Coordinates of C-alpha atoms in Angstrom, one line a residue:
X29 CA 117.3 98.2 160.5
X30 CA 115.9 94.8 161.2
X31 CA 119.0 94.2 163.5
X32 CA 118.4 97.4 165.1
X33 CA 114.7 96.8 165.8
X34 CA 115.2 93.2 167.2
X35 CA 118.2 94.1 169.1
X36 CA 116.2 96.8 170.9
X37 CA 113.3 94.5 171.5
X38 CA 115.6 92.0 173.3
X39 CA 117.3 94.7 175.4
X40 CA 114.2 96.6 176.4
X41 CA 111.5 93.9 176.8
X42 CA 113.7 90.7 177.2
X43 CA 111.6 89.0 174.1
X44 CA 113.8 86.9 171.8
X45 CA 112.4 88.6 168.6
X46 CA 112.9 86.7 165.5
X47 CA 114.6 88.5 162.6
X48 CA 113.0 88.1 159.2
X49 CA 115.4 87.3 156.3
X50 CA 114.9 87.0 152.6
X51 CA 117.3 86.2 149.8
X52 CA 115.9 88.6 147.2
X53 CA 118.4 90.8 145.4
X54 CA 121.3 89.9 147.6
X55 CA 124.5 87.9 147.1
X56 CA 125.3 85.0 149.7
X57 CA 128.1 87.2 151.1
X58 CA 125.7 90.0 151.8
X59 CA 123.1 87.7 153.3
X60 CA 125.6 86.0 155.4
X61 CA 127.0 89.1 156.7
X62 CA 123.5 90.2 158.1
X63 CA 123.2 86.7 159.4
X64 CA 126.7 87.1 161.2
X65 CA 125.4 90.5 162.6
X66 CA 122.3 88.7 164.0
X67 CA 124.9 86.1 165.8
X68 CA 127.1 88.7 167.2
X69 CA 124.0 90.6 168.6
X70 CA 122.9 87.7 170.4
X71 CA 119.7 87.1 168.0
X72 CA 119.0 83.4 168.0
X73 CA 115.9 83.2 165.9
X74 CA 115.2 83.9 162.2
X75 CA 112.3 83.5 159.9
X76 CA 113.9 82.5 156.7
X77 CA 112.0 83.3 153.6
X78 CA 112.7 83.3 149.8
X79 CA 111.1 86.5 149.5
X80 CA 108.6 88.2 147.0
X81 CA 110.1 89.3 143.6
X82 CA 110.8 93.0 143.2
X83 CA 108.1 93.3 140.8
X84 CA 105.5 92.1 143.2
X85 CA 103.8 89.0 144.5
X86 CA 102.7 86.5 141.7
X87 CA 105.7 87.5 139.4
X88 CA 108.4 85.1 138.5
X89 CA 111.2 84.8 140.8
X90 CA 114.7 85.0 139.7
X91 CA 117.5 84.4 142.2
X92 CA 120.7 86.6 142.3
X93 CA 123.4 84.9 140.5
X94 CA 125.6 85.0 143.2
X95 CA 122.9 84.7 145.7
X96 CA 120.9 81.9 147.5
X97 CA 118.5 80.0 145.1
X98 CA 115.5 79.5 147.2
X99 CA 114.3 79.2 150.8
X100 CA 115.9 75.7 151.4
X101 CA 119.4 76.9 150.2
X102 CA 119.0 80.1 152.6
X103 CA 118.2 77.9 155.7
X104 CA 121.1 75.7 154.9
X105 CA 123.4 78.7 154.6
X106 CA 122.0 80.1 157.9
X107 CA 122.6 76.9 159.7
X108 CA 126.2 76.8 158.6
X109 CA 126.8 80.1 160.2
X110 CA 125.1 79.4 163.6
X111 CA 122.8 77.4 165.7
X112 CA 119.8 79.6 165.0
X113 CA 116.2 78.7 165.6
X114 CA 114.8 78.8 162.1
X115 CA 111.2 79.2 160.9
X116 CA 110.1 78.8 157.5
X117 CA 106.9 79.4 155.4
X118 CA 104.1 77.0 154.6
X119 CA 101.0 77.5 152.5
X120 CA 97.8 75.9 153.7
X121 CA 96.2 76.7 150.2
X122 CA 99.5 75.8 148.3
X123 CA 102.2 78.3 147.2
X124 CA 100.7 80.3 144.2
X125 CA 103.8 79.2 142.0
X126 CA 103.5 75.7 142.9
X127 CA 102.2 73.4 140.1
X128 CA 100.8 70.9 142.5
X129 CA 100.5 69.5 146.1
X130 CA 103.4 67.1 145.7
X131 CA 105.9 69.8 144.8
X132 CA 104.6 72.0 147.3
X133 CA 105.0 69.4 150.1
X134 CA 108.4 68.3 148.8
X135 CA 109.4 72.2 148.9
X136 CA 108.4 72.2 152.7
X137 CA 110.2 69.1 153.3
X138 CA 113.4 70.3 152.0
X139 CA 113.3 73.5 154.0
X140 CA 112.8 71.6 157.1
X141 CA 115.4 69.0 156.2
X142 CA 118.1 71.9 155.8
X143 CA 117.6 72.8 159.3
X144 CA 114.4 74.6 160.0
X145 CA 112.6 73.9 163.3
X146 CA 109.1 74.9 162.4
X147 CA 106.7 76.2 159.6
X148 CA 104.5 79.1 159.9
X149 CA 101.6 79.4 157.8
X150 CA 100.5 81.8 155.3
X151 CA 97.2 83.3 156.6
X152 CA 94.0 81.3 156.0
X153 CA 90.5 82.0 157.0
X154 CA 88.9 78.5 156.9
X155 CA 90.4 76.1 159.5
X156 CA 89.5 73.2 157.5
X157 CA 92.4 74.2 154.9
X158 CA 94.8 74.3 157.6
X159 CA 93.6 70.8 158.9
X160 CA 93.8 69.3 155.4
X161 CA 97.4 70.9 154.9
X162 CA 98.5 69.6 158.2
X163 CA 97.3 66.3 157.4
X164 CA 99.1 66.2 153.9
X165 CA 102.3 67.1 155.7
X166 CA 102.1 64.5 158.3
X167 CA 101.3 61.7 155.7
X168 CA 104.3 62.9 153.7
X169 CA 106.5 62.4 156.8
X170 CA 106.7 66.1 158.1
X171 CA 106.7 66.0 162.0
X172 CA 107.8 69.5 162.7
X173 CA 105.5 71.9 164.1
X174 CA 103.2 73.8 161.7
X175 CA 102.2 77.0 163.3
X176 CA 98.9 78.7 162.0
X177 CA 99.3 82.1 160.7
X178 CA 96.3 84.1 161.8
X179 CA 95.5 87.5 159.9
X180 CA 93.1 89.8 162.1
X181 CA 91.2 91.8 159.6
X182 CA 91.8 95.3 160.1
X183 CA 90.7 96.3 156.8
X184 CA 88.6 93.8 154.9
X185 CA 89.3 95.5 151.5
X186 CA 92.8 95.7 152.0
X187 CA 93.5 92.1 153.4
X188 CA 91.0 90.4 150.7
X189 CA 93.2 92.1 148.0
X190 CA 96.2 90.8 149.7
X191 CA 94.8 87.5 150.1
X192 CA 94.1 87.3 146.3
X193 CA 97.5 88.1 145.6
X194 CA 99.1 85.5 147.8
X195 CA 96.7 82.6 147.1
X196 CA 94.7 82.6 150.2
X197 CA 91.0 82.4 149.6
X198 CA 88.3 84.3 151.4
X199 CA 85.2 82.5 152.1
X200 CA 81.8 83.9 151.2
X201 CA 80.5 83.9 154.7
X202 CA 83.4 86.1 155.9
X203 CA 82.7 88.6 153.1
X204 CA 79.3 88.7 154.4
X205 CA 80.4 89.5 157.9
X206 CA 82.1 92.6 156.9
X207 CA 79.5 93.6 154.0
X208 CA 78.7 97.3 154.6
X209 CA 81.2 98.1 157.3
X210 CA 83.6 100.3 155.1
X211 CA 82.3 103.4 156.6
X212 CA 81.9 102.1 160.1
X213 CA 85.3 101.5 161.6
X214 CA 84.1 100.6 165.1
X215 CA 81.9 98.0 164.1
X216 CA 84.4 96.6 161.8
X217 CA 86.8 96.3 164.5
X218 CA 84.4 94.5 166.8
X219 CA 83.6 92.0 164.0
X220 CA 87.3 91.5 163.1
X221 CA 88.2 90.7 166.7
X222 CA 85.2 88.3 167.0
X223 CA 86.2 86.6 163.8
X224 CA 89.7 86.1 164.7
X225 CA 88.9 84.9 168.1
X226 CA 86.5 82.3 166.9
X227 CA 89.0 81.0 164.4
X228 CA 91.6 80.8 167.1
X229 CA 89.3 79.0 169.8
X230 CA 88.4 76.4 167.1
X231 CA 92.1 75.8 166.7
X232 CA 92.8 75.4 170.2
X233 CA 89.7 73.0 170.6
X234 CA 91.9 70.8 168.2
X235 CA 94.9 71.0 170.1
X236 CA 96.9 74.1 168.6
X237 CA 98.8 75.7 171.2
X238 CA 101.1 78.3 169.2
X239 CA 99.9 80.9 166.8
X240 CA 101.6 83.4 164.8
X241 CA 99.5 86.7 164.2
X242 CA 100.1 89.0 161.4
X243 CA 99.8 92.5 162.8
X244 CA 100.8 94.6 159.6
X245 CA 102.2 97.2 162.0
X246 CA 98.6 97.6 163.6
X247 CA 98.8 96.3 167.2
X248 CA 95.4 97.4 168.6
X249 CA 93.3 94.7 167.0
X250 CA 95.8 92.1 168.0
X251 CA 95.8 93.4 171.6
X252 CA 92.1 93.2 171.7
X253 CA 92.1 89.6 170.2
X254 CA 94.7 88.7 173.1
X255 CA 92.3 90.1 175.7
X256 CA 89.4 88.1 174.2
X257 CA 91.7 85.1 174.3
X258 CA 92.6 85.6 178.0
X259 CA 96.1 86.8 177.3
X260 CA 97.4 90.0 179.0
X261 CA 100.7 91.5 177.8
X262 CA 102.9 91.9 180.6

């Protein structure tokens, strides 16, 4: 399904969409077959992720006995098949399963060292978390781009619940902005656009020029945000 989608996006729009790929519940041969399918279809960009356990976020991850063991292993496998532009995940507030910061940063270094070109962060709502993370990474010798992942809040209740499961904190000031708006979708959308725009503009002021927006299949809020930022879809 992903192959069909990214192929259609490329053929219909000319945009070189990135296919997301995980190693959950699959053998190396199965994953490699998918990667070769991307190569044959002319798809050159892949976001390589370990993936969440079938039991859900926060549960222990058990790799397939004949599969890739982790994201770094997956990146190396992809790199062995073709000259893909590979992105991997990074966690400004640390991966929930990382015991400490040293382990977390070393894992990111392994993924980049295996052949990834950049890291895309998990969502965060306090830009200081991102700045501190980038500083840690640079001090550890990581020079690859670290692209901030921005989550427009289409539903504060849903996003805050998701954030809690994936280790992203929700500041009190953010909760206060959305307080009482559960039954007021129009105001909620306006506040969400303003909050996301404020976050991105502050990052721009600090020299950030690339962003990854998590749409969760809801494009309207991201389109509104693009307008606020002066970007018009072609």
